[in-house]
């Protein structure tokens, strides 16, 4: 029964995504597109490259838990593998900015893709210690791979092409949406290679290896001699790069100090950490909840990504009519909390309701798709976005710590209802995020009222 529900949901969501994309292009984006031919060409080449890298990474997602469990490991053992990956990402999310600053982006990217390919090969081993090491390498490689390509884009956008910095969010938005579309296709290919063709859960990982290595061959070299005559600029020496790296690390300290001195920034960062820690837990939980009911996991994953895109479109439309961003964030967090609550209620060990769980997961993915552009808008409105990578690096620390603690404490071998308890904990976490969002909303209302009163007094 679940197989049929998943297949039907995937088809409906895919048709909906295609219709919404067409509707968006025809009506909402008419006249809003950047028509600078040089920028459009540069953006398209980067989108193609970034989509290829993202596609290789997404291929590993749908059947990763299935792969580990196929080796005979218990759920508690798989948790340890996931936690090791989170800890690796925790360190390299902070360190990657320094590494990319000190070394050339192209060199870091090529090394990270080789490491990523090695981590994929290590997944073919059924040795527990090799799988743990592979997960650690994968966490490091993924952080370095995406940080280096993003750093390359920003540098060439501003320094070499001399495009306005205000155009960078246009590319970031397209990359984010393209990532979701690519994820849908990755889920479908993973399903056909693993289940339809019965090649095993390792097959999507094997497919991803040549793709990620191919990306090194099409890495945009950005020959500066061909761009605005800037090739005459003196290349930075190793010492100058190291000095830039030290300044980069100092910017982390200065950025965190600014956040600590601003209560509004702290509240936004806390909501970000709470919500995204639940997303990290969701990434682990969805497979063990649904897997023993034999759904097509690749199509389940693609359905999730389609629901995520629908959430992005919902934000796009509502934001054009409804400009109270904090109210939108309250709606998002409340929707996610409602979805997680039903996940908890439907995963009672003695009486499971997999269809309810699947629909709840879809609702949570819709909320996640709505959440990211909403959070980005709030950061821009408050000036927090100016701190950029600094904020993301610092607030990923509590995200990963909360996810690790949740998995380890609530998913021990002595806890028969561990998954259900995690969902209830996620519900409490999102309820706390809702409370903070309400305070943030009220604070903004008080500020607007005070500003209006001041303007009225001044006019008198």
CSV table of C-alpha atoms in Angstrom, one decimal:
chain,number,residue,atom,x,y,z
A,1,UNK,CA,0.0,0.0,0.0
A,2,UNK,CA,2.8,2.4,0.9
A,3,UNK,CA,4.5,1.7,-2.4
A,4,UNK,CA,1.4,2.8,-4.3
A,5,UNK,CA,1.0,5.9,-2.1
A,6,UNK,CA,4.6,7.0,-2.6
A,7,UNK,CA,4.4,6.5,-6.4
A,8,UNK,CA,1.2,8.4,-6.7
A,9,UNK,CA,2.5,11.2,-4.5
A,10,UNK,CA,5.7,11.5,-6.6
A,11,UNK,CA,3.8,11.7,-9.8
A,12,UNK,CA,1.4,14.4,-8.5
A,13,UNK,CA,4.2,16.4,-6.9
A,14,UNK,CA,6.3,16.2,-10.1
A,15,UNK,CA,3.5,17.5,-12.2
A,16,UNK,CA,2.8,20.2,-9.7
A,17,UNK,CA,6.5,21.3,-9.7
A,18,UNK,CA,6.5,21.5,-13.5
A,19,UNK,CA,3.3,23.6,-13.5
A,20,UNK,CA,4.5,25.9,-10.8
A,21,UNK,CA,7.9,26.4,-12.5
A,22,UNK,CA,6.1,27.3,-15.8
A,23,UNK,CA,3.7,29.6,-14.0
A,24,UNK,CA,6.6,31.3,-12.1
A,25,UNK,CA,8.6,31.9,-15.3
A,26,UNK,CA,5.5,33.2,-17.2
A,27,UNK,CA,4.0,35.5,-14.6
A,28,UNK,CA,6.2,36.2,-11.5
A,29,UNK,CA,9.6,36.6,-13.1
A,30,UNK,CA,8.6,38.4,-16.3
A,31,UNK,CA,10.7,41.6,-16.4
A,32,UNK,CA,12.7,40.6,-13.3
A,33,UNK,CA,15.4,38.6,-15.0
A,34,UNK,CA,18.9,40.0,-15.3
A,35,UNK,CA,19.6,40.6,-19.0
A,36,UNK,CA,23.3,41.5,-18.8
A,37,UNK,CA,24.6,39.0,-21.5
A,38,UNK,CA,28.1,38.6,-19.9
A,39,UNK,CA,26.5,37.9,-16.4
A,40,UNK,CA,23.9,35.5,-17.8
A,41,UNK,CA,26.7,33.5,-19.6
A,42,UNK,CA,28.9,33.5,-16.5
A,43,UNK,CA,25.9,32.5,-14.3
A,44,UNK,CA,24.8,29.6,-16.7
A,45,UNK,CA,28.3,28.1,-16.8
A,46,UNK,CA,28.5,28.2,-13.0
A,47,UNK,CA,25.0,26.7,-12.6
A,48,UNK,CA,25.9,23.8,-14.9
A,49,UNK,CA,29.1,23.1,-12.9
A,50,UNK,CA,27.5,23.5,-9.5
A,51,UNK,CA,24.5,21.3,-10.5
A,52,UNK,CA,26.9,18.5,-11.6
A,53,UNK,CA,28.7,18.5,-8.2
A,54,UNK,CA,25.4,18.7,-6.4
A,55,UNK,CA,24.0,15.8,-8.4
A,56,UNK,CA,26.9,13.6,-7.5
A,57,UNK,CA,26.4,14.4,-3.8
A,58,UNK,CA,22.6,13.8,-3.9
A,59,UNK,CA,23.0,10.4,-5.5
A,60,UNK,CA,24.5,9.2,-2.2
A,61,UNK,CA,21.5,10.4,-0.1
A,62,UNK,CA,18.5,8.1,-0.8
A,63,UNK,CA,20.1,4.7,0.0
A,64,UNK,CA,22.9,5.6,2.5
A,65,UNK,CA,21.1,4.2,5.5
A,66,UNK,CA,19.9,1.2,3.5
A,67,UNK,CA,23.5,0.5,2.5
A,68,UNK,CA,24.8,0.5,6.1
A,69,UNK,CA,21.9,-1.7,7.3
A,70,UNK,CA,22.5,-4.1,4.4
A,71,UNK,CA,25.8,-4.9,5.9
A,72,UNK,CA,24.0,-6.2,9.0
A,73,UNK,CA,24.6,-3.3,11.3
A,74,UNK,CA,22.0,-2.4,13.9
A,75,UNK,CA,20.4,1.0,13.9
A,76,UNK,CA,22.4,2.0,17.0
A,77,UNK,CA,25.6,1.2,15.1
A,78,UNK,CA,24.5,3.2,12.1
A,79,UNK,CA,23.8,6.2,14.4
A,80,UNK,CA,27.5,6.2,15.3
A,81,UNK,CA,28.5,6.3,11.7
A,82,UNK,CA,26.2,9.3,11.1
A,83,UNK,CA,27.4,11.1,14.2
A,84,UNK,CA,31.1,10.7,13.1
A,85,UNK,CA,30.1,12.4,9.8
A,86,UNK,CA,28.4,15.2,11.7
A,87,UNK,CA,31.4,15.8,13.9
A,88,UNK,CA,33.6,15.9,10.8
A,89,UNK,CA,31.3,18.4,9.1
A,90,UNK,CA,31.3,20.4,12.4
A,91,UNK,CA,35.0,20.9,12.2
A,92,UNK,CA,35.5,21.4,8.5
A,93,UNK,CA,32.5,23.8,8.2
A,94,UNK,CA,34.6,26.2,10.3
A,95,UNK,CA,38.0,25.3,9.0
A,96,UNK,CA,37.1,25.2,5.3
A,97,UNK,CA,36.9,29.0,5.0
A,98,UNK,CA,40.5,29.3,6.2
A,99,UNK,CA,41.7,26.5,4.0
A,100,UNK,CA,40.2,28.0,0.9
A,101,UNK,CA,41.6,31.4,1.7
A,102,UNK,CA,45.1,30.1,2.2
A,103,UNK,CA,45.1,27.8,-0.8
A,104,UNK,CA,43.8,28.3,-4.3
A,105,UNK,CA,40.1,27.4,-4.7
A,106,UNK,CA,40.8,25.2,-7.7
A,107,UNK,CA,43.4,23.2,-5.8
A,108,UNK,CA,41.2,22.7,-2.8
A,109,UNK,CA,38.2,21.7,-5.0
A,110,UNK,CA,40.2,19.1,-6.9
A,111,UNK,CA,41.7,17.6,-3.7
A,112,UNK,CA,38.2,17.5,-2.1
A,113,UNK,CA,36.7,15.7,-5.1
A,114,UNK,CA,39.3,13.0,-4.9
A,115,UNK,CA,38.7,12.6,-1.2
A,116,UNK,CA,35.0,12.4,-1.9
A,117,UNK,CA,35.5,9.7,-4.5
A,118,UNK,CA,37.7,7.8,-1.9
A,119,UNK,CA,35.0,8.1,0.7
A,120,UNK,CA,32.5,6.6,-1.8
A,121,UNK,CA,34.8,3.7,-2.5
A,122,UNK,CA,35.1,3.1,1.3
A,123,UNK,CA,31.3,2.6,1.4
A,124,UNK,CA,31.8,-0.6,-0.6
A,125,UNK,CA,33.5,-2.2,2.4
A,126,UNK,CA,31.5,-3.9,5.1
A,127,UNK,CA,34.1,-3.3,7.7
A,128,UNK,CA,32.7,-1.0,10.5
A,129,UNK,CA,35.9,1.0,11.1
A,130,UNK,CA,36.3,1.6,7.3
A,131,UNK,CA,32.7,2.9,7.1
A,132,UNK,CA,33.3,5.2,10.0
A,133,UNK,CA,36.5,6.5,8.5
A,134,UNK,CA,34.7,6.9,5.1
A,135,UNK,CA,32.0,9.0,6.7
A,136,UNK,CA,34.6,11.3,8.4
A,137,UNK,CA,36.4,11.7,5.0
A,138,UNK,CA,33.0,12.4,3.3
A,139,UNK,CA,32.1,15.1,5.8
A,140,UNK,CA,35.5,16.8,5.3
A,141,UNK,CA,35.4,16.5,1.5
A,142,UNK,CA,31.8,17.8,1.2
A,143,UNK,CA,32.5,20.9,3.3
A,144,UNK,CA,35.7,21.7,1.3
A,145,UNK,CA,34.1,20.9,-2.1
A,146,UNK,CA,31.1,23.3,-1.7
A,147,UNK,CA,33.0,26.0,0.2
A,148,UNK,CA,35.7,26.2,-2.5
A,149,UNK,CA,33.3,26.4,-5.4
A,150,UNK,CA,31.2,29.1,-3.7
A,151,UNK,CA,34.4,31.0,-2.8
A,152,UNK,CA,35.5,30.8,-6.4
A,153,UNK,CA,32.2,32.2,-7.7
A,154,UNK,CA,32.2,35.1,-5.3
A,155,UNK,CA,35.8,36.0,-6.1
A,156,UNK,CA,35.3,35.9,-9.9
A,157,UNK,CA,31.9,37.7,-9.7
A,158,UNK,CA,33.3,40.7,-7.8
A,159,UNK,CA,37.1,40.8,-8.6
A,160,UNK,CA,37.4,39.6,-12.1
A,161,UNK,CA,34.0,40.3,-13.8
A,162,UNK,CA,33.4,43.4,-11.7
A,163,UNK,CA,29.7,42.6,-11.4
A,164,UNK,CA,27.7,44.3,-8.6
A,165,UNK,CA,27.7,42.3,-5.3
A,166,UNK,CA,23.9,42.8,-5.3
A,167,UNK,CA,23.7,40.3,-8.1
A,168,UNK,CA,25.3,37.4,-6.1
A,169,UNK,CA,22.0,36.5,-4.3
A,170,UNK,CA,20.4,36.0,-7.8
A,171,UNK,CA,22.9,33.2,-8.5
A,172,UNK,CA,22.7,31.8,-5.0
A,173,UNK,CA,18.9,31.5,-5.4
A,174,UNK,CA,19.1,29.8,-8.7
A,175,UNK,CA,21.8,27.4,-7.4
A,176,UNK,CA,19.5,26.5,-4.5
A,177,UNK,CA,16.5,25.8,-6.7
A,178,UNK,CA,18.6,23.9,-9.2
A,179,UNK,CA,19.9,21.8,-6.4
A,180,UNK,CA,16.4,20.7,-5.6
A,181,UNK,CA,15.6,19.9,-9.2
A,182,UNK,CA,18.8,17.9,-9.5
A,183,UNK,CA,17.9,16.0,-6.3
A,184,UNK,CA,14.7,14.8,-7.8
A,185,UNK,CA,16.5,13.3,-10.7
A,186,UNK,CA,19.1,11.8,-8.4
A,187,UNK,CA,16.4,10.1,-6.4
A,188,UNK,CA,14.9,8.6,-9.6
A,189,UNK,CA,18.2,7.4,-10.9
A,190,UNK,CA,19.1,5.9,-7.5
A,191,UNK,CA,15.7,4.1,-7.4
A,192,UNK,CA,16.1,2.6,-10.9
A,193,UNK,CA,19.7,1.5,-10.3
A,194,UNK,CA,19.1,0.1,-6.8
A,195,UNK,CA,15.6,-1.4,-6.8
A,196,UNK,CA,14.3,-1.5,-10.4
A,197,UNK,CA,17.5,-3.0,-11.8
A,198,UNK,CA,18.3,-4.7,-8.5
A,199,UNK,CA,22.0,-3.7,-8.6
A,200,UNK,CA,22.2,-3.1,-4.8
A,201,UNK,CA,22.2,0.0,-2.5
A,202,UNK,CA,25.9,0.6,-3.3
A,203,UNK,CA,25.1,1.4,-7.0
A,204,UNK,CA,24.1,5.1,-6.7
A,205,UNK,CA,27.4,5.7,-4.8
A,206,UNK,CA,29.4,4.0,-7.6
A,207,UNK,CA,27.6,6.1,-10.2
A,208,UNK,CA,28.5,9.3,-8.3
A,209,UNK,CA,32.3,8.6,-8.4
A,210,UNK,CA,32.9,9.3,-12.1
A,211,UNK,CA,30.5,12.3,-12.0
A,212,UNK,CA,32.3,14.0,-9.1
A,213,UNK,CA,35.6,13.4,-10.8
A,214,UNK,CA,34.3,14.7,-14.1
A,215,UNK,CA,33.5,18.0,-12.3
A,216,UNK,CA,37.2,18.6,-11.7
A,217,UNK,CA,37.7,18.6,-15.5
A,218,UNK,CA,35.0,21.3,-16.1
A,219,UNK,CA,35.9,23.4,-13.0
A,220,UNK,CA,35.8,27.0,-14.4
A,221,UNK,CA,39.4,27.9,-14.7
A,222,UNK,CA,38.6,31.6,-15.0
A,223,UNK,CA,41.7,32.7,-16.9
A,224,UNK,CA,42.0,36.2,-15.5
A,225,UNK,CA,43.9,37.3,-18.6
A,226,UNK,CA,40.7,36.9,-20.6
A,227,UNK,CA,38.6,38.9,-18.1
A,228,UNK,CA,38.6,42.7,-18.1
A,229,UNK,CA,42.4,42.8,-18.5
A,230,UNK,CA,42.9,41.9,-14.8
A,231,UNK,CA,45.4,39.2,-15.7
A,232,UNK,CA,48.1,41.9,-15.1
A,233,UNK,CA,47.4,41.8,-11.3
A,234,UNK,CA,50.2,40.4,-9.2
A,235,UNK,CA,49.4,36.9,-7.9
A,236,UNK,CA,49.3,36.6,-4.1
A,237,UNK,CA,52.4,35.0,-2.5
A,238,UNK,CA,52.1,32.1,0.0
A,239,UNK,CA,52.8,34.5,2.8
A,240,UNK,CA,50.1,36.9,1.7
A,241,UNK,CA,47.6,34.1,1.4
A,242,UNK,CA,48.4,33.0,5.0
A,243,UNK,CA,48.0,36.5,6.2
A,244,UNK,CA,44.6,36.6,4.5
A,245,UNK,CA,43.8,33.3,6.2
A,246,UNK,CA,44.6,34.8,9.6
A,247,UNK,CA,42.4,37.8,8.9
A,248,UNK,CA,39.7,35.4,7.9
A,249,UNK,CA,39.9,33.6,11.2
A,250,UNK,CA,39.8,37.0,13.0
A,251,UNK,CA,36.7,37.9,11.1
A,252,UNK,CA,35.0,34.9,12.7
A,253,UNK,CA,35.8,36.3,16.2
A,254,UNK,CA,34.6,39.8,15.2
A,255,UNK,CA,31.5,38.4,13.6
A,256,UNK,CA,30.6,36.4,16.6
A,257,UNK,CA,31.2,39.4,18.9
A,258,UNK,CA,28.7,41.4,16.7
A,259,UNK,CA,26.2,38.6,17.1
A,260,UNK,CA,26.7,38.4,20.8
A,261,UNK,CA,26.2,42.2,21.2
A,262,UNK,CA,22.9,42.2,19.3
A,263,UNK,CA,20.0,40.3,20.9
A,264,UNK,CA,18.1,40.3,17.7
A,265,UNK,CA,20.9,38.5,15.9
A,266,UNK,CA,21.1,36.0,18.8
A,267,UNK,CA,17.4,35.2,18.5
A,268,UNK,CA,17.6,34.8,14.7
A,269,UNK,CA,20.6,32.6,15.1
A,270,UNK,CA,18.9,30.5,17.8
A,271,UNK,CA,15.9,29.9,15.6
A,272,UNK,CA,18.3,28.9,12.8
A,273,UNK,CA,20.2,26.5,15.0
A,274,UNK,CA,17.0,24.9,16.4
A,275,UNK,CA,15.2,24.4,13.1
A,276,UNK,CA,18.2,23.2,11.2
A,277,UNK,CA,19.2,20.7,13.9
A,278,UNK,CA,15.7,19.1,13.4
A,279,UNK,CA,16.5,18.9,9.6
A,280,UNK,CA,19.8,17.1,10.4
A,281,UNK,CA,17.8,14.6,12.6
A,282,UNK,CA,15.2,14.2,9.8
A,283,UNK,CA,17.9,13.2,7.3
A,284,UNK,CA,18.7,10.2,9.5
A,285,UNK,CA,15.2,9.3,10.7
A,286,UNK,CA,13.1,9.0,7.5
A,287,UNK,CA,14.7,5.8,6.2
A,288,UNK,CA,14.4,3.6,9.3
A,289,UNK,CA,10.9,4.8,9.8
A,290,UNK,CA,9.7,3.8,6.3
A,291,UNK,CA,12.2,1.2,5.1
A,292,UNK,CA,10.7,-1.9,6.8
A,293,UNK,CA,7.4,-1.1,5.0
A,294,UNK,CA,9.2,-1.6,1.7
A,295,UNK,CA,8.6,1.7,-0.1
A,296,UNK,CA,10.7,2.8,-3.2
A,297,UNK,CA,13.2,4.8,-1.2
A,298,UNK,CA,14.5,6.7,-4.2
A,299,UNK,CA,11.0,7.9,-5.1
A,300,UNK,CA,10.4,8.8,-1.5
A,301,UNK,CA,13.5,11.0,-1.6
A,302,UNK,CA,12.4,12.6,-4.9
A,303,UNK,CA,9.0,13.2,-3.4
A,304,UNK,CA,10.6,15.0,-0.5
A,305,UNK,CA,12.7,17.2,-2.8
A,306,UNK,CA,9.6,18.0,-4.9
A,307,UNK,CA,7.7,19.0,-1.8
A,308,UNK,CA,10.7,21.2,-0.9
A,309,UNK,CA,10.5,23.0,-4.2
A,310,UNK,CA,6.8,23.6,-3.7
A,311,UNK,CA,7.7,25.3,-0.4
A,312,UNK,CA,10.2,27.5,-2.3
A,313,UNK,CA,7.5,28.5,-4.8
A,314,UNK,CA,5.1,29.2,-1.9
A,315,UNK,CA,7.6,31.6,-0.3
A,316,UNK,CA,8.2,33.3,-3.7
A,317,UNK,CA,4.5,34.0,-4.2
A,318,UNK,CA,3.6,34.9,-0.6
A,319,UNK,CA,6.6,37.2,-0.3
A,320,UNK,CA,5.4,39.2,-3.3
A,321,UNK,CA,2.1,39.9,-1.6
A,322,UNK,CA,2.8,39.5,2.1
A,323,UNK,CA,5.8,41.4,3.4
A,324,UNK,CA,5.7,40.5,7.1
A,325,UNK,CA,8.6,38.1,7.0
A,326,UNK,CA,8.5,37.2,10.7
A,327,UNK,CA,4.9,36.2,10.4
A,328,UNK,CA,5.9,33.9,7.6
A,329,UNK,CA,8.7,32.4,9.7
A,330,UNK,CA,6.1,31.8,12.5
A,331,UNK,CA,4.0,30.0,9.9
A,332,UNK,CA,6.9,27.9,8.7
A,333,UNK,CA,8.1,26.8,12.2
A,334,UNK,CA,4.5,26.1,13.3
A,335,UNK,CA,3.9,23.9,10.2
A,336,UNK,CA,7.1,22.0,10.8
A,337,UNK,CA,6.2,21.5,14.4
A,338,UNK,CA,2.8,20.2,13.4
A,339,UNK,CA,4.4,17.8,10.9
A,340,UNK,CA,6.9,16.4,13.4
A,341,UNK,CA,4.2,15.9,16.0
A,342,UNK,CA,2.3,13.7,13.6
A,343,UNK,CA,5.6,11.8,12.9
A,344,UNK,CA,5.8,11.1,16.6
A,345,UNK,CA,2.2,10.0,16.9
A,346,UNK,CA,2.5,7.7,13.8
A,347,UNK,CA,5.6,5.8,15.0
A,348,UNK,CA,4.3,4.0,18.1
A,349,UNK,CA,6.4,0.8,18.0
A,350,UNK,CA,3.3,-1.4,18.6
A,351,UNK,CA,1.1,0.4,16.0
A,352,UNK,CA,2.8,2.2,13.2
A,353,UNK,CA,1.0,4.3,10.5
A,354,UNK,CA,3.6,4.6,7.7
A,355,UNK,CA,1.3,6.5,5.3
A,356,UNK,CA,0.7,9.1,8.0
A,357,UNK,CA,4.5,9.3,8.6
A,358,UNK,CA,5.1,9.7,4.9
A,359,UNK,CA,2.6,12.5,4.5
A,360,UNK,CA,4.0,14.2,7.6
A,361,UNK,CA,7.5,14.0,6.1
A,362,UNK,CA,6.2,15.6,3.0
A,363,UNK,CA,4.7,18.5,5.0
A,364,UNK,CA,8.0,18.9,6.9
A,365,UNK,CA,9.9,19.1,3.6
A,366,UNK,CA,7.4,21.7,2.4
A,367,UNK,CA,8.1,23.7,5.5
A,368,UNK,CA,11.9,23.3,5.0
A,369,UNK,CA,11.6,24.6,1.4
A,370,UNK,CA,9.7,27.6,2.7
A,371,UNK,CA,12.1,28.1,5.6
A,372,UNK,CA,15.4,28.7,3.9
A,373,UNK,CA,14.4,31.7,1.7
A,374,UNK,CA,12.4,33.1,4.6
A,375,UNK,CA,15.5,32.9,6.9
A,376,UNK,CA,17.7,34.5,4.2
A,377,UNK,CA,15.2,37.4,3.9
A,378,UNK,CA,15.2,38.0,7.6
A,379,UNK,CA,19.0,38.0,7.7
A,380,UNK,CA,19.0,40.6,4.9
A,381,UNK,CA,16.4,42.8,6.5
A,382,UNK,CA,18.3,42.8,9.8
A,383,UNK,CA,21.8,43.2,8.3
A,384,UNK,CA,22.9,39.8,9.6
A,385,UNK,CA,23.4,38.6,6.0
A,386,UNK,CA,26.4,41.0,5.8
A,387,UNK,CA,28.3,38.7,8.1
A,388,UNK,CA,27.8,36.0,5.5
A,389,UNK,CA,29.9,32.8,6.0
A,390,UNK,CA,30.9,33.8,9.5
A,391,UNK,CA,27.4,33.5,10.8
A,392,UNK,CA,26.7,30.2,8.9
A,393,UNK,CA,29.9,28.7,10.3
A,394,UNK,CA,29.3,29.6,13.9
A,395,UNK,CA,25.6,28.6,13.9
A,396,UNK,CA,26.4,25.3,12.3
A,397,UNK,CA,28.2,24.3,15.5
A,398,UNK,CA,25.0,24.2,17.7
A,399,UNK,CA,23.1,22.6,14.7
A,400,UNK,CA,25.5,19.7,14.6
A,401,UNK,CA,25.9,19.4,18.4
A,402,UNK,CA,22.1,19.3,18.9
A,403,UNK,CA,21.8,16.6,16.2
A,404,UNK,CA,24.6,14.5,17.6
A,405,UNK,CA,23.2,14.7,21.1
A,406,UNK,CA,19.7,13.8,19.9
A,407,UNK,CA,20.9,10.8,18.0
A,408,UNK,CA,23.2,9.5,20.7
A,409,UNK,CA,21.1,10.1,23.8
A,410,UNK,CA,17.6,9.3,22.5
A,411,UNK,CA,18.6,6.4,20.2
A,412,UNK,CA,20.5,4.1,22.5
A,413,UNK,CA,20.2,0.4,22.4
A,414,UNK,CA,18.3,0.5,25.7
A,415,UNK,CA,15.6,2.8,24.2
A,416,UNK,CA,13.0,0.8,22.3
A,417,UNK,CA,11.1,3.9,21.4
A,418,UNK,CA,14.1,6.0,20.4
A,419,UNK,CA,12.8,7.2,17.1
A,420,UNK,CA,9.5,8.3,18.6
A,421,UNK,CA,11.3,10.1,21.4
A,422,UNK,CA,13.5,11.9,19.0
A,423,UNK,CA,10.4,13.1,17.1
A,424,UNK,CA,8.8,14.4,20.4
A,425,UNK,CA,12.1,16.1,21.2
A,426,UNK,CA,12.1,17.7,17.8
A,427,UNK,CA,8.6,18.9,18.4
A,428,UNK,CA,9.7,20.6,21.7
A,429,UNK,CA,12.7,22.1,19.9
A,430,UNK,CA,10.5,23.6,17.2
A,431,UNK,CA,8.0,24.8,19.8
A,432,UNK,CA,10.9,26.7,21.4
A,433,UNK,CA,11.8,28.1,18.0
A,434,UNK,CA,8.2,29.3,17.7
A,435,UNK,CA,8.4,31.0,21.0
A,436,UNK,CA,11.6,32.8,20.0
A,437,UNK,CA,10.0,33.8,16.7
A,438,UNK,CA,7.0,35.3,18.4
A,439,UNK,CA,9.4,37.4,20.6
A,440,UNK,CA,11.3,38.4,17.5
A,441,UNK,CA,8.0,39.4,15.8
A,442,UNK,CA,6.8,41.4,18.8
A,443,UNK,CA,10.2,43.1,19.1
A,444,UNK,CA,10.0,44.2,15.4
A,445,UNK,CA,6.4,45.4,16.0
A,446,UNK,CA,7.5,47.5,19.0
A,447,UNK,CA,10.4,48.9,16.9
A,448,UNK,CA,8.0,49.9,14.1
A,449,UNK,CA,5.6,51.5,16.6
A,450,UNK,CA,8.4,53.5,18.2
A,451,UNK,CA,9.7,54.6,14.8
A,452,UNK,CA,6.2,55.8,13.8
A,453,UNK,CA,5.7,57.7,17.1
A,454,UNK,CA,9.1,59.4,16.7
A,455,UNK,CA,8.2,60.4,13.1
A,456,UNK,CA,4.8,61.8,14.3
A,457,UNK,CA,6.5,63.8,17.0
A,458,UNK,CA,9.0,65.1,14.5
A,459,UNK,CA,6.3,66.2,12.1
A,460,UNK,CA,4.6,68.2,14.8
